[in-house]
Amino acid sequence: MPAVTATARTSRCRCWMSSAPKNRKFAAVEDYMAVKPLLEALPERDRQVLIMRFFEFQPQIRIAESFGVSQMQISRTLSRTLKALREQALRD
C-alpha cells in the first residue's frame, strides 16, 4: 500500500471540509422536499418556525427574537408542530 504523505492527507481534508457546507445544504433541500406537502398544510407561523430551525439552522433564541416571543414559546411551538407532523406522516 502506498504511503500517504501529510500533504495528501491535508489536501483530502481540505477537500472534504470545503464540500461539507454544500453537502449540508443539499441534504437540507432533500429533507425540505420530502416534507414540503406536510409543511404547506401548517399554519404560516408554525411553518416559518420549522423552516428557520431545521432548514436555516437558527437557534431557538434567534427565532424567538425575530417573532418577539420567548425561547420557551418557540420550544413549545416546535414540539407541538413536530408531533403533528409525525402523526400526519404516519397516517400517510
mmCIF file of N, CA, C and O in Angstrom, residues 10-69:
data_model
loop_
_atom_site.group_PDB
_atom_site.id
_atom_site.type_symbol
_atom_site.label_atom_id
_atom_site.label_comp_id
_atom_site.label_asym_id
_atom_site.label_seq_id
_atom_site.Cartn_x
_atom_site.Cartn_y
_atom_site.Cartn_z
ATOM 1 N N THR A 10 -3.691 16.363 4.179
ATOM 2 C CA THR A 10 -4.184 17.726 4.322
ATOM 3 C C THR A 10 -5.046 18.120 3.136
ATOM 4 O O THR A 10 -6.099 18.719 3.287
ATOM 5 N N SER A 11 -4.617 17.755 1.966
ATOM 6 C CA SER A 11 -5.367 18.084 0.756
ATOM 7 C C SER A 11 -6.743 17.422 0.769
ATOM 8 O O SER A 11 -7.747 18.045 0.454
ATOM 9 N N ARG A 12 -6.774 16.144 1.147
ATOM 10 C CA ARG A 12 -8.062 15.436 1.212
ATOM 11 C C ARG A 12 -8.954 16.043 2.280
ATOM 12 O O ARG A 12 -10.149 16.196 2.083
ATOM 13 N N CYS A 13 -8.366 16.411 3.394
ATOM 14 C CA CYS A 13 -9.138 17.004 4.482
ATOM 15 C C CYS A 13 -9.735 18.330 4.034
ATOM 16 O O CYS A 13 -10.898 18.599 4.256
ATOM 17 N N ARG A 14 -8.924 19.159 3.378
ATOM 18 C CA ARG A 14 -9.422 20.438 2.883
ATOM 19 C C ARG A 14 -10.549 20.223 1.887
ATOM 20 O O ARG A 14 -11.534 20.934 1.893
ATOM 21 N N CYS A 15 -10.398 19.241 1.024
ATOM 22 C CA CYS A 15 -11.422 18.955 0.015
ATOM 23 C C CYS A 15 -12.728 18.565 0.696
ATOM 24 O O CYS A 15 -13.790 19.059 0.345
ATOM 25 N N TRP A 16 -12.666 17.676 1.668
ATOM 26 C CA TRP A 16 -13.874 17.252 2.378
ATOM 27 C C TRP A 16 -14.500 18.424 3.105
ATOM 28 O O TRP A 16 -15.695 18.639 3.055
ATOM 29 N N MET A 17 -13.662 19.228 3.777
ATOM 30 C CA MET A 17 -14.194 20.333 4.550
ATOM 31 C C MET A 17 -14.813 21.403 3.650
ATOM 32 O O MET A 17 -15.808 22.000 3.993
ATOM 33 N N SER A 18 -14.246 21.623 2.484
ATOM 34 C CA SER A 18 -14.814 22.647 1.609
ATOM 35 C C SER A 18 -16.138 22.189 1.021
ATOM 36 O O SER A 18 -16.978 22.999 0.680
ATOM 37 N N SER A 19 -16.351 20.873 0.921
ATOM 38 C CA SER A 19 -17.619 20.383 0.379
ATOM 39 C C SER A 19 -18.660 20.159 1.474
ATOM 40 O O SER A 19 -19.835 20.002 1.181
ATOM 41 N N ALA A 20 -18.257 20.175 2.734
ATOM 42 C CA ALA A 20 -19.202 19.915 3.824
ATOM 43 C C ALA A 20 -20.369 20.888 3.843
ATOM 44 O O ALA A 20 -21.510 20.456 3.932
ATOM 45 N N PRO A 21 -20.153 22.206 3.741
ATOM 46 C CA PRO A 21 -21.311 23.106 3.753
ATOM 47 C C PRO A 21 -22.243 22.858 2.571
ATOM 48 O O PRO A 21 -23.453 22.929 2.713
ATOM 49 N N LYS A 22 -21.690 22.545 1.412
ATOM 50 C CA LYS A 22 -22.523 22.252 0.243
ATOM 51 C C LYS A 22 -23.353 20.999 0.496
ATOM 52 O O LYS A 22 -24.542 20.966 0.180
ATOM 53 N N ASN A 23 -22.723 19.972 1.047
ATOM 54 C CA ASN A 23 -23.442 18.728 1.331
ATOM 55 C C ASN A 23 -24.540 18.967 2.358
ATOM 56 O O ASN A 23 -25.619 18.403 2.259
ATOM 57 N N ARG A 24 -24.255 19.782 3.341
ATOM 58 C CA ARG A 24 -25.241 20.083 4.383
ATOM 59 C C ARG A 24 -26.446 20.799 3.769
ATOM 60 O O ARG A 24 -27.592 20.481 4.062
ATOM 61 N N LYS A 25 -26.183 21.751 2.886
ATOM 62 C CA LYS A 25 -27.265 22.478 2.235
ATOM 63 C C LYS A 25 -28.045 21.563 1.299
ATOM 64 O O LYS A 25 -29.266 21.636 1.225
ATOM 65 N N PHE A 26 -27.338 20.694 0.586
ATOM 66 C CA PHE A 26 -28.005 19.755 -0.306
ATOM 67 C C PHE A 26 -28.920 18.821 0.480
ATOM 68 O O PHE A 26 -30.062 18.578 0.089
ATOM 69 N N ALA A 27 -28.435 18.334 1.599
ATOM 70 C CA ALA A 27 -29.254 17.456 2.452
ATOM 71 C C ALA A 27 -30.478 18.205 2.970
ATOM 72 O O ALA A 27 -31.572 17.645 3.049
ATOM 73 N N ALA A 28 -30.302 19.468 3.308
ATOM 74 C CA ALA A 28 -31.434 20.264 3.794
ATOM 75 C C ALA A 28 -32.493 20.420 2.707
ATOM 76 O O ALA A 28 -33.693 20.340 2.986
ATOM 77 N N VAL A 29 -32.058 20.606 1.468
ATOM 78 C CA VAL A 29 -33.009 20.724 0.353
ATOM 79 C C VAL A 29 -33.761 19.407 0.159
ATOM 80 O O VAL A 29 -34.984 19.398 -0.012
ATOM 81 N N GLU A 30 -33.047 18.296 0.226
ATOM 82 C CA GLU A 30 -33.698 16.983 0.104
ATOM 83 C C GLU A 30 -34.726 16.783 1.215
ATOM 84 O O GLU A 30 -35.838 16.317 0.961
ATOM 85 N N ASP A 31 -34.353 17.117 2.436
ATOM 86 C CA ASP A 31 -35.270 16.984 3.572
ATOM 87 C C ASP A 31 -36.500 17.851 3.369
ATOM 88 O O ASP A 31 -37.628 17.429 3.607
ATOM 89 N N TYR A 32 -36.269 19.077 2.929
ATOM 90 C CA TYR A 32 -37.383 20.005 2.727
ATOM 91 C C TYR A 32 -38.346 19.474 1.666
ATOM 92 O O TYR A 32 -39.564 19.526 1.850
ATOM 93 N N MET A 33 -37.813 18.949 0.583
ATOM 94 C CA MET A 33 -38.669 18.428 -0.490
ATOM 95 C C MET A 33 -39.500 17.242 0.005
ATOM 96 O O MET A 33 -40.649 17.078 -0.402
ATOM 97 N N ALA A 34 -38.953 16.450 0.884
ATOM 98 C CA ALA A 34 -39.667 15.284 1.404
ATOM 99 C C ALA A 34 -40.845 15.689 2.293
ATOM 100 O O ALA A 34 -41.882 15.024 2.290
ATOM 101 N N VAL A 35 -40.694 16.767 3.030
ATOM 102 C CA VAL A 35 -41.755 17.172 3.960
ATOM 103 C C VAL A 35 -42.558 18.379 3.464
ATOM 104 O O VAL A 35 -43.475 18.826 4.140
ATOM 105 N N LYS A 36 -42.245 18.865 2.287
ATOM 106 C CA LYS A 36 -42.901 20.066 1.768
ATOM 107 C C LYS A 36 -44.428 19.979 1.798
ATOM 108 O O LYS A 36 -45.083 20.929 2.266
ATOM 109 N N PRO A 37 -45.046 18.880 1.331
ATOM 110 C CA PRO A 37 -46.514 18.832 1.374
ATOM 111 C C PRO A 37 -47.078 18.944 2.796
ATOM 112 O O PRO A 37 -48.107 19.581 3.010
ATOM 113 N N LEU A 38 -46.386 18.346 3.747
ATOM 114 C CA LEU A 38 -46.842 18.430 5.137
ATOM 115 C C LEU A 38 -46.657 19.841 5.685
ATOM 116 O O LEU A 38 -47.503 20.353 6.421
ATOM 117 N N LEU A 39 -45.546 20.466 5.318
ATOM 118 C CA LEU A 39 -45.288 21.828 5.788
ATOM 119 C C LEU A 39 -46.300 22.817 5.220
ATOM 120 O O LEU A 39 -46.719 23.745 5.907
ATOM 121 N N GLU A 40 -46.691 22.605 3.983
ATOM 122 C CA GLU A 40 -47.646 23.523 3.349
ATOM 123 C C GLU A 40 -49.002 23.521 4.051
ATOM 124 O O GLU A 40 -49.723 24.506 3.993
ATOM 125 N N ALA A 41 -49.327 22.433 4.718
ATOM 126 C CA ALA A 41 -50.612 22.339 5.420
ATOM 127 C C ALA A 41 -50.587 23.020 6.790
ATOM 128 O O ALA A 41 -51.634 23.207 7.399
ATOM 129 N N LEU A 42 -49.415 23.396 7.259
ATOM 130 C CA LEU A 42 -49.287 24.025 8.581
ATOM 131 C C LEU A 42 -49.676 25.499 8.537
ATOM 132 O O LEU A 42 -49.565 26.147 7.491
ATOM 133 N N PRO A 43 -50.069 26.045 9.687
ATOM 134 C CA PRO A 43 -50.246 27.498 9.768
ATOM 135 C C PRO A 43 -48.914 28.195 9.444
ATOM 136 O O PRO A 43 -47.835 27.658 9.732
ATOM 137 N N GLU A 44 -48.995 29.368 8.866
ATOM 138 C CA GLU A 44 -47.805 30.097 8.398
ATOM 139 C C GLU A 44 -46.735 30.252 9.488
ATOM 140 O O GLU A 44 -45.561 29.999 9.250
ATOM 141 N N ARG A 45 -47.140 30.648 10.678
ATOM 142 C CA ARG A 45 -46.160 30.873 11.762
ATOM 143 C C ARG A 45 -45.438 29.576 12.126
ATOM 144 O O ARG A 45 -44.210 29.561 12.275
ATOM 145 N N ASP A 46 -46.169 28.484 12.272
ATOM 146 C CA ASP A 46 -45.556 27.200 12.619
ATOM 147 C C ASP A 46 -44.591 26.755 11.522
ATOM 148 O O ASP A 46 -43.497 26.266 11.795
ATOM 149 N N ARG A 47 -44.999 26.944 10.282
ATOM 150 C CA ARG A 47 -44.146 26.563 9.148
ATOM 151 C C ARG A 47 -42.860 27.386 9.165
ATOM 152 O O ARG A 47 -41.766 26.849 8.995
ATOM 153 N N GLN A 48 -42.991 28.681 9.398
ATOM 154 C CA GLN A 48 -41.808 29.545 9.409
ATOM 155 C C GLN A 48 -40.857 29.169 10.540
ATOM 156 O O GLN A 48 -39.640 29.161 10.353
ATOM 157 N N VAL A 49 -41.387 28.841 11.708
ATOM 158 C CA VAL A 49 -40.546 28.427 12.836
ATOM 159 C C VAL A 49 -39.771 27.160 12.472
ATOM 160 O O VAL A 49 -38.563 27.072 12.715
ATOM 161 N N LEU A 50 -40.430 26.185 11.877
ATOM 162 C CA LEU A 50 -39.748 24.945 11.483
ATOM 163 C C LEU A 50 -38.670 25.202 10.435
ATOM 164 O O LEU A 50 -37.570 24.659 10.524
ATOM 165 N N ILE A 51 -38.976 26.018 9.465
ATOM 166 C CA ILE A 51 -38.002 26.317 8.412
ATOM 167 C C ILE A 51 -36.786 27.014 9.004
ATOM 168 O O ILE A 51 -35.640 26.650 8.696
ATOM 169 N N MET A 52 -37.027 27.979 9.869
ATOM 170 C CA MET A 52 -35.907 28.700 10.477
ATOM 171 C C MET A 52 -35.037 27.772 11.324
ATOM 172 O O MET A 52 -33.809 27.872 11.306
ATOM 173 N N ARG A 53 -35.672 26.861 12.040
ATOM 174 C CA ARG A 53 -34.925 25.979 12.945
ATOM 175 C C ARG A 53 -34.186 24.868 12.201
ATOM 176 O O ARG A 53 -33.002 24.629 12.428
ATOM 177 N N PHE A 54 -34.868 24.174 11.312
ATOM 178 C CA PHE A 54 -34.295 22.958 10.739
ATOM 179 C C PHE A 54 -33.713 23.112 9.340
ATOM 180 O O PHE A 54 -32.945 22.253 8.905
ATOM 181 N N PHE A 55 -34.061 24.167 8.637
ATOM 182 C CA PHE A 55 -33.531 24.342 7.291
ATOM 183 C C PHE A 55 -32.595 25.538 7.195
ATOM 184 O O PHE A 55 -31.734 25.576 6.328
ATOM 185 N N GLU A 56 -32.763 26.491 8.089
ATOM 186 C CA GLU A 56 -31.841 27.624 8.151
ATOM 187 C C GLU A 56 -30.884 27.496 9.335
ATOM 188 O O GLU A 56 -30.030 28.341 9.527
ATOM 189 N N PHE A 57 -31.061 26.464 10.154
ATOM 190 C CA PHE A 57 -30.172 26.117 11.267
ATOM 191 C C PHE A 57 -30.030 27.243 12.297
ATOM 192 O O PHE A 57 -28.964 27.460 12.850
ATOM 193 N N GLN A 58 -31.123 27.963 12.538
ATOM 194 C CA GLN A 58 -31.088 29.044 13.518
ATOM 195 C C GLN A 58 -31.422 28.510 14.906
ATOM 196 O O GLN A 58 -32.281 27.645 15.053
ATOM 197 N N PRO A 59 -30.761 29.017 15.927
ATOM 198 C CA PRO A 59 -31.077 28.593 17.293
ATOM 199 C C PRO A 59 -32.440 29.126 17.722
ATOM 200 O O PRO A 59 -32.926 30.138 17.204
ATOM 201 N N GLN A 60 -33.037 28.450 18.682
ATOM 202 C CA GLN A 60 -34.366 28.841 19.147
ATOM 203 C C GLN A 60 -34.407 30.282 19.639
ATOM 204 O O GLN A 60 -35.396 30.991 19.408
ATOM 205 N N ILE A 61 -33.372 30.715 20.286
ATOM 206 C CA ILE A 61 -33.374 32.078 20.832
ATOM 207 C C ILE A 61 -33.437 33.112 19.719
ATOM 208 O O ILE A 61 -34.127 34.133 19.831
ATOM 209 N N ARG A 62 -32.744 32.877 18.612
ATOM 210 C CA ARG A 62 -32.780 33.816 17.490
ATOM 211 C C ARG A 62 -34.161 33.829 16.837
ATOM 212 O O ARG A 62 -34.666 34.874 16.444
ATOM 213 N N ILE A 63 -34.782 32.650 16.738
ATOM 214 C CA ILE A 63 -36.138 32.569 16.193
ATOM 215 C C ILE A 63 -37.094 33.342 17.101
ATOM 216 O O ILE A 63 -37.931 34.120 16.626
ATOM 217 N N ALA A 64 -36.951 33.127 18.393
ATOM 218 C CA ALA A 64 -37.811 33.818 19.357
ATOM 219 C C ALA A 64 -37.673 35.331 19.223
ATOM 220 O O ALA A 64 -38.674 36.049 19.228
ATOM 221 N N GLU A 65 -36.460 35.807 19.090
ATOM 222 C CA GLU A 65 -36.231 37.246 18.943
ATOM 223 C C GLU A 65 -36.893 37.781 17.680
ATOM 224 O O GLU A 65 -37.470 38.868 17.695
ATOM 225 N N SER A 66 -36.835 37.022 16.598
ATOM 226 C CA SER A 66 -37.431 37.507 15.348
ATOM 227 C C SER A 66 -38.955 37.558 15.413
ATOM 228 O O SER A 66 -39.585 38.355 14.725
ATOM 229 N N PHE A 67 -39.570 36.721 16.259
ATOM 230 C CA PHE A 67 -41.021 36.724 16.424
ATOM 231 C C PHE A 67 -41.468 37.564 17.626
ATOM 232 O O PHE A 67 -42.663 37.751 17.848
ATOM 233 N N GLY A 68 -40.508 38.014 18.426
ATOM 234 C CA GLY A 68 -40.846 38.811 19.597
ATOM 235 C C GLY A 68 -41.507 37.997 20.700
ATOM 236 O O GLY A 68 -42.382 38.496 21.408
ATOM 237 N N VAL A 69 -41.084 36.738 20.841
ATOM 238 C CA VAL A 69 -41.632 35.862 21.875
ATOM 239 C C VAL A 69 -40.469 35.244 22.647
ATOM 240 O O VAL A 69 -39.308 35.438 22.311
#
